[in-house]
Tab-separated table of C-alpha atoms in Angstrom:
chain	number	residue	atom	x	y	z
A	1	MET	CA	-0.002	0.017	-0.015
A	2	THR	CA	1.378	3.434	-0.942
A	3	LEU	CA	1.418	6.358	1.486
A	4	GLY	CA	-1.356	8.018	-0.537
A	5	SER	CA	-3.648	4.971	-0.367
A	6	LYS	CA	-2.888	4.547	3.329
A	7	ILE	CA	-3.957	8.089	4.054
A	8	ALA	CA	-7.048	7.607	1.832
A	9	TRP	CA	-8.202	4.582	3.869
A	10	ASP	CA	-7.333	5.835	7.393
A	11	ASP	CA	-10.328	6.999	9.424
A	12	THR	CA	-12.835	5.407	7.134
A	13	VAL	CA	-15.526	2.695	7.375
A	14	LEU	CA	-16.087	0.613	4.190
A	15	PRO	CA	-19.500	-1.173	3.884
A	16	PHE	CA	-19.644	-4.383	1.924
A	17	GLN	CA	-21.919	-7.292	1.103
A	18	LEU	CA	-21.177	-10.946	0.453
A	19	ASP	CA	-23.705	-11.746	-2.228
A	20	HIS	CA	-23.112	-15.499	-2.240
A	21	SER	CA	-23.854	-15.909	1.482
A	22	ASP	CA	-26.335	-13.067	2.130
A	23	ILE	CA	-24.056	-11.441	4.698
A	24	ARG	CA	-23.230	-7.736	5.013
A	25	GLY	CA	-20.405	-6.116	6.849
A	26	ARG	CA	-17.981	-3.203	7.373
A	27	VAL	CA	-14.236	-2.737	7.465
A	28	ALA	CA	-12.998	0.098	9.664
A	29	ARG	CA	-9.534	1.769	9.891
A	30	LEU	CA	-9.003	4.395	12.607
A	31	ASP	CA	-5.791	6.353	12.921
A	32	GLY	CA	-5.944	10.075	13.653
A	33	VAL	CA	-9.486	9.757	15.066
A	34	LEU	CA	-8.307	7.402	17.819
A	35	ASP	CA	-5.385	9.632	18.666
A	36	ASP	CA	-7.676	12.623	18.825
A	37	VAL	CA	-10.125	10.778	21.113
A	38	LEU	CA	-7.437	9.558	23.527
A	39	LYS	CA	-5.160	12.601	23.716
A	40	GLN	CA	-7.956	14.530	25.389
A	41	HIS	CA	-7.256	12.577	28.552
A	42	ASP	CA	-4.394	10.947	30.460
A	43	TYR	CA	-5.840	7.503	30.836
A	44	PRO	CA	-4.037	4.464	32.308
A	45	PRO	CA	-3.115	1.952	29.506
A	46	VAL	CA	-5.932	-0.516	30.465
A	47	ILE	CA	-8.542	2.277	30.179
A	48	GLU	CA	-7.025	3.465	26.906
A	49	ALA	CA	-7.502	0.012	25.524
A	50	LEU	CA	-11.159	-0.094	26.581
A	51	VAL	CA	-11.845	3.305	25.033
A	52	ALA	CA	-10.043	2.322	21.820
A	53	GLU	CA	-12.137	-0.880	21.511
A	54	ALA	CA	-15.336	0.959	22.262
A	55	ALA	CA	-14.514	3.674	19.691
A	56	LEU	CA	-13.792	1.081	17.037
A	57	LEU	CA	-17.004	-0.745	17.726
A	58	THR	CA	-18.836	2.599	17.555
A	59	ALA	CA	-17.424	3.339	14.131
A	60	LEU	CA	-18.362	-0.087	12.774
A	61	ILE	CA	-21.915	-0.114	14.243
A	62	GLY	CA	-22.620	3.596	13.722
A	63	GLN	CA	-22.076	3.530	9.980
A	64	THR	CA	-25.619	2.274	9.532
A	65	VAL	CA	-27.336	5.276	11.160
A	66	LYS	CA	-28.890	7.887	8.838
A	67	LEU	CA	-27.978	11.483	8.249
A	68	ARG	CA	-28.044	13.573	11.442
A	69	TRP	CA	-28.832	10.558	13.618
A	70	LYS	CA	-26.780	9.788	16.729
A	71	LEU	CA	-25.672	6.349	18.022
A	72	SER	CA	-24.200	5.916	21.496
A	73	LEU	CA	-22.523	3.066	23.274
A	74	GLN	CA	-22.506	2.939	27.061
A	75	ILE	CA	-20.636	0.401	29.135
A	76	ARG	CA	-21.243	0.485	32.889
A	77	GLY	CA	-19.635	-1.822	35.454
A	78	ASP	CA	-18.990	-2.174	39.151
A	79	GLY	CA	-15.197	-2.608	38.609
A	80	PRO	CA	-12.526	0.110	38.441
A	81	ALA	CA	-13.690	1.001	34.905
A	82	ARG	CA	-17.007	2.443	35.853
A	83	LEU	CA	-18.167	3.933	32.536
A	84	ILE	CA	-17.091	3.913	28.889
A	85	ALA	CA	-19.231	6.198	26.763
A	86	THR	CA	-19.063	6.887	23.023
A	87	ASP	CA	-21.125	8.853	20.569
A	88	TYR	CA	-21.287	8.561	16.742
A	89	TYR	CA	-22.953	11.487	14.908
A	90	GLY	CA	-24.141	10.639	11.442
A	91	PRO	CA	-22.978	13.086	8.743
A	92	THR	CA	-25.049	16.252	8.261
A	93	GLU	CA	-24.972	15.770	4.452
A	94	ASP	CA	-24.089	12.980	2.045
A	95	GLY	CA	-20.358	12.864	1.571
A	96	GLN	CA	-19.562	14.553	4.808
A	97	PRO	CA	-17.591	12.765	7.604
A	98	ALA	CA	-19.309	11.248	10.612
A	99	ARG	CA	-18.014	12.346	14.050
A	100	ILE	CA	-16.933	10.179	16.932
A	101	ARG	CA	-16.191	11.122	20.571
A	102	ALA	CA	-15.545	8.975	23.707
A	103	TYR	CA	-14.534	9.170	27.356
A	104	ALA	CA	-14.176	6.962	30.409
A	105	SER	CA	-14.838	7.328	34.109
A	106	PHE	CA	-12.714	5.084	36.368
A	107	ASP	CA	-11.458	4.689	39.967
A	108	GLU	CA	-7.761	5.225	39.718
A	109	THR	CA	-7.147	3.708	43.154
A	110	ARG	CA	-8.606	0.389	42.064
A	111	ILE	CA	-7.097	0.103	38.515
A	112	GLN	CA	-4.829	-2.884	38.078
A	113	ALA	CA	-1.966	-2.605	35.563
A	114	ASP	CA	-0.862	-5.491	33.329
A	115	VAL	CA	-4.247	-7.302	33.385
A	116	ASP	CA	-6.845	-7.947	30.743
A	117	PRO	CA	-8.564	-4.561	30.404
A	118	PHE	CA	-12.013	-6.152	30.126
A	119	SER	CA	-11.607	-7.536	33.670
A	120	GLN	CA	-11.588	-4.018	34.996
A	121	ILE	CA	-15.285	-3.509	34.067
A	122	GLY	CA	-16.680	-6.151	36.431
A	123	ARG	CA	-20.436	-6.867	36.368
A	124	GLY	CA	-22.637	-4.429	34.549
A	125	PHE	CA	-24.285	-3.819	31.185
A	126	PHE	CA	-23.508	-2.959	27.609
A	127	GLY	CA	-26.036	-0.614	25.963
A	128	ILE	CA	-26.699	0.943	22.591
A	129	MET	CA	-28.906	3.974	22.095
A	130	ILE	CA	-30.073	5.460	18.790
A	131	ASP	CA	-31.427	9.007	18.652
A	132	GLN	CA	-33.242	9.820	15.495
A	133	GLY	CA	-33.533	13.543	16.226
A	134	LYS	CA	-35.990	16.071	17.557
A	135	GLY	CA	-39.462	14.813	18.179
A	136	MET	CA	-38.491	11.106	18.085
A	137	THR	CA	-38.177	8.764	21.078
A	138	PRO	CA	-34.632	7.357	21.359
A	139	TYR	CA	-34.311	3.597	21.143
A	140	GLN	CA	-32.183	1.817	23.741
A	141	GLY	CA	-31.235	-1.852	24.244
A	142	ILE	CA	-28.937	-3.422	26.826
A	143	THR	CA	-27.302	-6.717	27.508
A	144	PRO	CA	-25.196	-7.960	30.454
A	145	ILE	CA	-21.448	-7.644	30.452
A	146	ALA	CA	-20.241	-11.091	29.378
A	147	GLY	CA	-18.026	-12.961	26.956
A	148	GLY	CA	-14.594	-11.652	27.721
A	149	SER	CA	-14.450	-8.521	25.562
A	150	LEU	CA	-16.490	-5.525	24.480
A	151	SER	CA	-16.806	-6.992	20.959
A	152	ALA	CA	-18.268	-10.172	22.504
A	153	CYS	CA	-20.753	-8.030	24.437
A	154	ALA	CA	-21.711	-6.299	21.181
A	155	GLN	CA	-22.205	-9.678	19.423
A	156	THR	CA	-24.476	-10.769	22.270
A	157	TYR	CA	-26.378	-7.528	22.131
A	158	PHE	CA	-27.231	-7.991	18.400
A	159	ALA	CA	-28.200	-11.676	18.943
A	160	GLN	CA	-30.239	-10.949	22.058
A	161	SER	CA	-31.851	-7.585	21.342
A	162	GLU	CA	-31.996	-7.532	17.528
A	163	GLN	CA	-31.809	-11.278	16.800
A	164	ILE	CA	-29.231	-10.550	14.100
A	165	PRO	CA	-26.157	-12.871	13.963
A	166	THR	CA	-23.117	-10.549	14.254
A	167	ARG	CA	-19.371	-11.119	14.449
A	168	PHE	CA	-16.486	-8.703	15.137
A	169	SER	CA	-12.786	-9.169	14.585
A	170	LEU	CA	-10.819	-6.250	15.994
A	171	ALA	CA	-7.215	-5.151	16.467
A	172	PHE	CA	-5.952	-1.997	18.154
A	173	GLY	CA	-2.919	-0.567	19.909
A	174	LYS	CA	-0.023	1.870	19.709
A	175	SER	CA	2.321	1.539	16.736
A	176	VAL	CA	5.170	3.410	15.114
A	177	LEU	CA	5.382	3.731	11.346
A	178	ALA	CA	8.653	4.657	9.661
A	179	GLY	CA	9.220	8.421	10.011
A	180	ASP	CA	6.248	8.924	12.301
A	181	ASP	CA	5.699	9.352	15.968
A	182	GLU	CA	4.028	6.634	18.067
A	183	GLY	CA	0.258	6.689	17.653
A	184	TRP	CA	-2.883	4.696	18.051
A	185	ARG	CA	-4.179	2.567	15.184
A	186	ALA	CA	-7.199	0.322	15.074
A	187	GLY	CA	-8.965	-1.781	12.528
A	188	GLY	CA	-11.679	-4.300	12.400
A	189	VAL	CA	-14.268	-6.280	10.388
A	190	MET	CA	-17.940	-6.583	11.340
A	191	LEU	CA	-20.179	-9.256	9.821
A	192	GLN	CA	-23.967	-9.485	10.058
A	193	HIS	CA	-26.301	-12.031	8.566
A	194	MET	CA	-29.047	-10.257	6.603
A	195	PRO	CA	-32.182	-10.354	8.770
A	196	LYS	CA	-35.109	-12.455	7.650
A	197	ALA	CA	-38.518	-13.057	9.142
A	198	SER	CA	-38.409	-16.560	10.537
A	199	PRO	CA	-40.341	-18.586	13.175
A	200	LEU	CA	-36.923	-19.775	14.414
A	201	ARG	CA	-36.284	-16.258	15.775
A	202	ALA	CA	-39.356	-16.403	17.987
A	203	GLU	CA	-38.371	-19.839	19.270
A	204	ALA	CA	-34.688	-19.055	19.828
A	205	SER	CA	-35.241	-16.984	22.940
A	206	GLU	CA	-36.983	-19.984	24.555
A	207	ASP	CA	-34.810	-22.825	23.454
A	208	GLY	CA	-31.305	-21.429	22.784
A	209	GLY	CA	-28.689	-19.416	24.624
A	210	ASP	CA	-25.484	-19.856	26.543
A	211	ASP	CA	-25.193	-20.797	30.216
A	212	GLN	CA	-26.468	-17.261	31.118
A	213	GLY	CA	-29.472	-17.601	28.833
A	214	LEU	CA	-27.990	-15.212	26.248
A	215	LEU	CA	-28.522	-15.873	22.563
A	216	ARG	CA	-25.669	-16.731	20.151
A	217	ALA	CA	-25.587	-16.606	16.375
A	218	ASN	CA	-26.216	-20.337	15.962
A	219	ASP	CA	-29.336	-20.075	18.142
A	220	ILE	CA	-30.843	-17.830	15.482
A	221	LEU	CA	-29.778	-19.586	12.240
A	222	ASP	CA	-30.415	-22.998	10.747
A	223	GLY	CA	-30.064	-24.831	7.416
A	224	ASP	CA	-28.251	-23.020	4.574
A	225	ASP	CA	-28.155	-19.774	6.594
A	226	GLU	CA	-26.219	-21.481	9.421
A	227	GLU	CA	-23.850	-23.211	6.941
A	228	ASN	CA	-23.152	-19.910	5.158
A	229	TRP	CA	-22.572	-18.062	8.451
A	230	ASN	CA	-20.141	-20.774	9.736
A	231	ARG	CA	-18.231	-20.846	6.451
A	232	VAL	CA	-17.754	-17.013	6.315
A	233	ASN	CA	-16.679	-16.952	9.929
A	234	MET	CA	-14.071	-19.627	9.214
A	235	HIS	CA	-12.676	-17.282	6.534
A	236	LEU	CA	-12.612	-14.425	8.987
A	237	ASP	CA	-10.746	-16.574	11.510
A	238	THR	CA	-7.748	-16.542	9.178
A	239	VAL	CA	-7.256	-12.748	9.457
A	240	ASP	CA	-4.309	-11.441	11.463
A	241	GLU	CA	-3.842	-8.212	13.414
A	242	LEU	CA	-1.561	-6.558	10.850
A	243	GLU	CA	-4.136	-7.125	8.108
A	244	LEU	CA	-6.803	-5.471	10.257
A	245	VAL	CA	-4.919	-2.326	11.323
A	246	GLY	CA	-2.912	-1.903	8.152
A	247	PRO	CA	-1.319	0.107	6.751
A	248	SER	CA	0.158	-2.448	4.356
A	249	VAL	CA	-3.157	-4.141	3.358
A	250	HIS	CA	-5.823	-2.209	1.447
A	251	PRO	CA	-9.347	-2.896	2.904
A	252	THR	CA	-10.651	-4.011	-0.471
A	253	ASP	CA	-7.638	-6.336	-0.893
A	254	LEU	CA	-8.405	-7.747	2.554
A	255	LEU	CA	-11.980	-8.469	1.525
A	256	VAL	CA	-10.849	-10.283	-1.567
A	257	ARG	CA	-8.259	-12.250	0.368
A	258	LEU	CA	-10.814	-13.336	2.986
A	259	PHE	CA	-14.002	-13.659	1.047
A	260	HIS	CA	-13.267	-13.959	-2.703
A	261	GLU	CA	-15.524	-17.076	-2.958
A	262	GLU	CA	-18.411	-15.180	-1.348
A	263	LYS	CA	-18.524	-12.509	-4.113
A	264	PRO	CA	-17.769	-9.409	-2.076
A	265	ARG	CA	-19.326	-6.153	-3.234
A	266	VAL	CA	-18.222	-2.855	-1.708
A	267	PHE	CA	-20.131	0.442	-1.301
A	268	ASP	CA	-19.003	4.025	-0.723
A	269	ALA	CA	-16.647	4.428	2.237
A	270	GLN	CA	-17.741	6.659	5.102
A	271	PRO	CA	-15.040	9.006	6.450
A	272	VAL	CA	-14.963	9.607	10.212
A	273	THR	CA	-13.375	12.267	12.325
A	274	PHE	CA	-13.204	13.291	15.949
A	275	GLY	CA	-15.943	15.746	16.852
A	276	CYS	CA	-17.536	17.059	20.006
A	277	THR	CA	-20.901	18.857	20.191
A	278	CYS	CA	-20.269	20.749	23.422
A	279	SER	CA	-20.740	24.556	23.446
A	280	GLU	CA	-21.422	27.388	25.806
A	281	ASP	CA	-25.081	27.457	24.686
A	282	ARG	CA	-25.440	23.751	25.565
A	283	VAL	CA	-23.900	24.373	28.996
A	284	ARG	CA	-26.309	27.214	29.632
A	285	GLN	CA	-29.144	25.010	28.504
A	286	SER	CA	-28.133	22.249	30.931
A	287	LEU	CA	-28.045	24.796	33.782
A	288	SER	CA	-31.416	26.295	32.868
A	289	ILE	CA	-33.284	23.910	35.307
A	290	TYR	CA	-31.579	25.450	38.339
A	291	SER	CA	-32.679	28.420	40.459
A	292	ALA	CA	-30.446	31.302	41.441
A	293	LYS	CA	-30.022	29.641	44.863
A	294	ASP	CA	-28.842	26.426	43.218
A	295	ILE	CA	-26.502	28.363	40.981
A	296	GLY	CA	-25.093	30.091	44.048
A	297	HIS	CA	-24.022	26.694	45.437
A	298	MET	CA	-22.153	25.993	42.169
A	299	THR	CA	-20.332	29.335	42.144
A	300	THR	CA	-16.632	29.248	42.836
A	301	GLU	CA	-14.771	31.514	45.259
A	302	ASP	CA	-13.794	33.601	42.243
A	303	GLY	CA	-17.492	34.314	41.537
A	304	LYS	CA	-17.761	32.111	38.424
A	305	VAL	CA	-19.667	29.017	37.379
A	306	THR	CA	-17.418	26.553	35.578
A	307	ALA	CA	-18.091	23.446	33.527
A	308	ASP	CA	-15.816	20.959	31.754
A	309	CYS	CA	-16.691	18.723	28.847
A	310	GLN	CA	-15.857	15.125	29.672
A	311	PHE	CA	-15.377	14.256	26.033
A	312	CYS	CA	-13.025	16.929	24.709
A	313	GLY	CA	-11.875	18.708	27.901
A	314	ALA	CA	-13.254	22.114	26.891
A	315	HIS	CA	-13.511	24.475	29.949
A	316	TYR	CA	-16.359	26.931	30.232
A	317	VAL	CA	-16.437	29.930	32.654
A	318	LEU	CA	-19.806	31.671	33.096
A	319	ASP	CA	-21.168	34.606	35.021
A	320	PRO	CA	-23.570	33.097	37.629
A	321	ALA	CA	-25.995	36.018	37.108
A	322	THR	CA	-26.551	34.809	33.490
A	323	VAL	CA	-27.312	31.115	34.093
A	324	GLY	CA	-30.263	29.260	35.550
A	325	PHE	CA	-33.948	29.966	34.895
A	326	GLU	CA	-33.683	33.181	36.953
A	327	GLY	CA	-30.584	34.419	35.142
A	328	SER	CA	-30.328	37.399	32.916
A	329	ALA	CA	-29.417	37.198	29.248
A	330	PRO	CA	-25.637	37.134	28.778
A	331	THR	CA	-24.026	40.200	27.187
A	332	ASP	CA	-21.279	40.050	24.556
A	333	GLU	CA	-18.836	40.790	27.329
A	334	ASP	CA	-20.021	37.792	29.330
A	335	GLN	CA	-19.443	35.505	26.316
A	336	ASP	CA	-15.934	36.736	25.598
């Protein structure tokens, strides 16, 4: 892969379909996006790894949402890693990049170094929310933390909540390319069996499942569908980490290498970038439910109300007289 093609494929999600087996999927490559997400914070390595995996899952899953829609992942646990939250904002117009942001909340005193990052979550839940915009009720589905990785949780979510067989193969970490500084790279493949109306799906929740009663792909499929799914997954099992993260393997070349017998067909790639939606107006709106007395309790010794964005680290300093439902309208001087 040339430098030009590497740059062209970094920070993109490429949708594809395997016509022979009725399976769709996406290939994602994240480079600068992941660096931009993680450099906002000074996370311990195990937390960085969890945020990197969640951001990569978000890019792969989020590519399906429509223009101006928002998809969020939320992972909550009772371990040292208390919360991993990500947002994917669909592009505002066709051809525009989607935006991703992410952050983590954790108990630094309980974090264990040199352990499997997933073990730091403990017991909890993995949730996905889709917001279709103003006037629409957001959709939310959750599944228990299980399976040994966030990608396994996502697979269980789609089997349990959507009854869609889903598979992820991910790779992520810090790397150094010739002539470059050390940086984060991530790549992955997502497979989904095309949904069909089937009596089996109604019966699966009663008869199938793992030892926790959670559905798996093979609880949902049978006959030719199951055979196709197993065959395509065997092909995906042959992928290695360097092929997933690049930069030496073009995503379309990877699809041909893995699935040439399945007749892969690609669609337009979706560029992604880091983006946060925080603003002073949004901060003021969030404080609009408080009275002047409440705002007084939030005021610092310097006579200011401050707020920090957990996603991008932006710091806002406001005049307490201009916030809350009893506040006066801010002047231009207040907003400088």
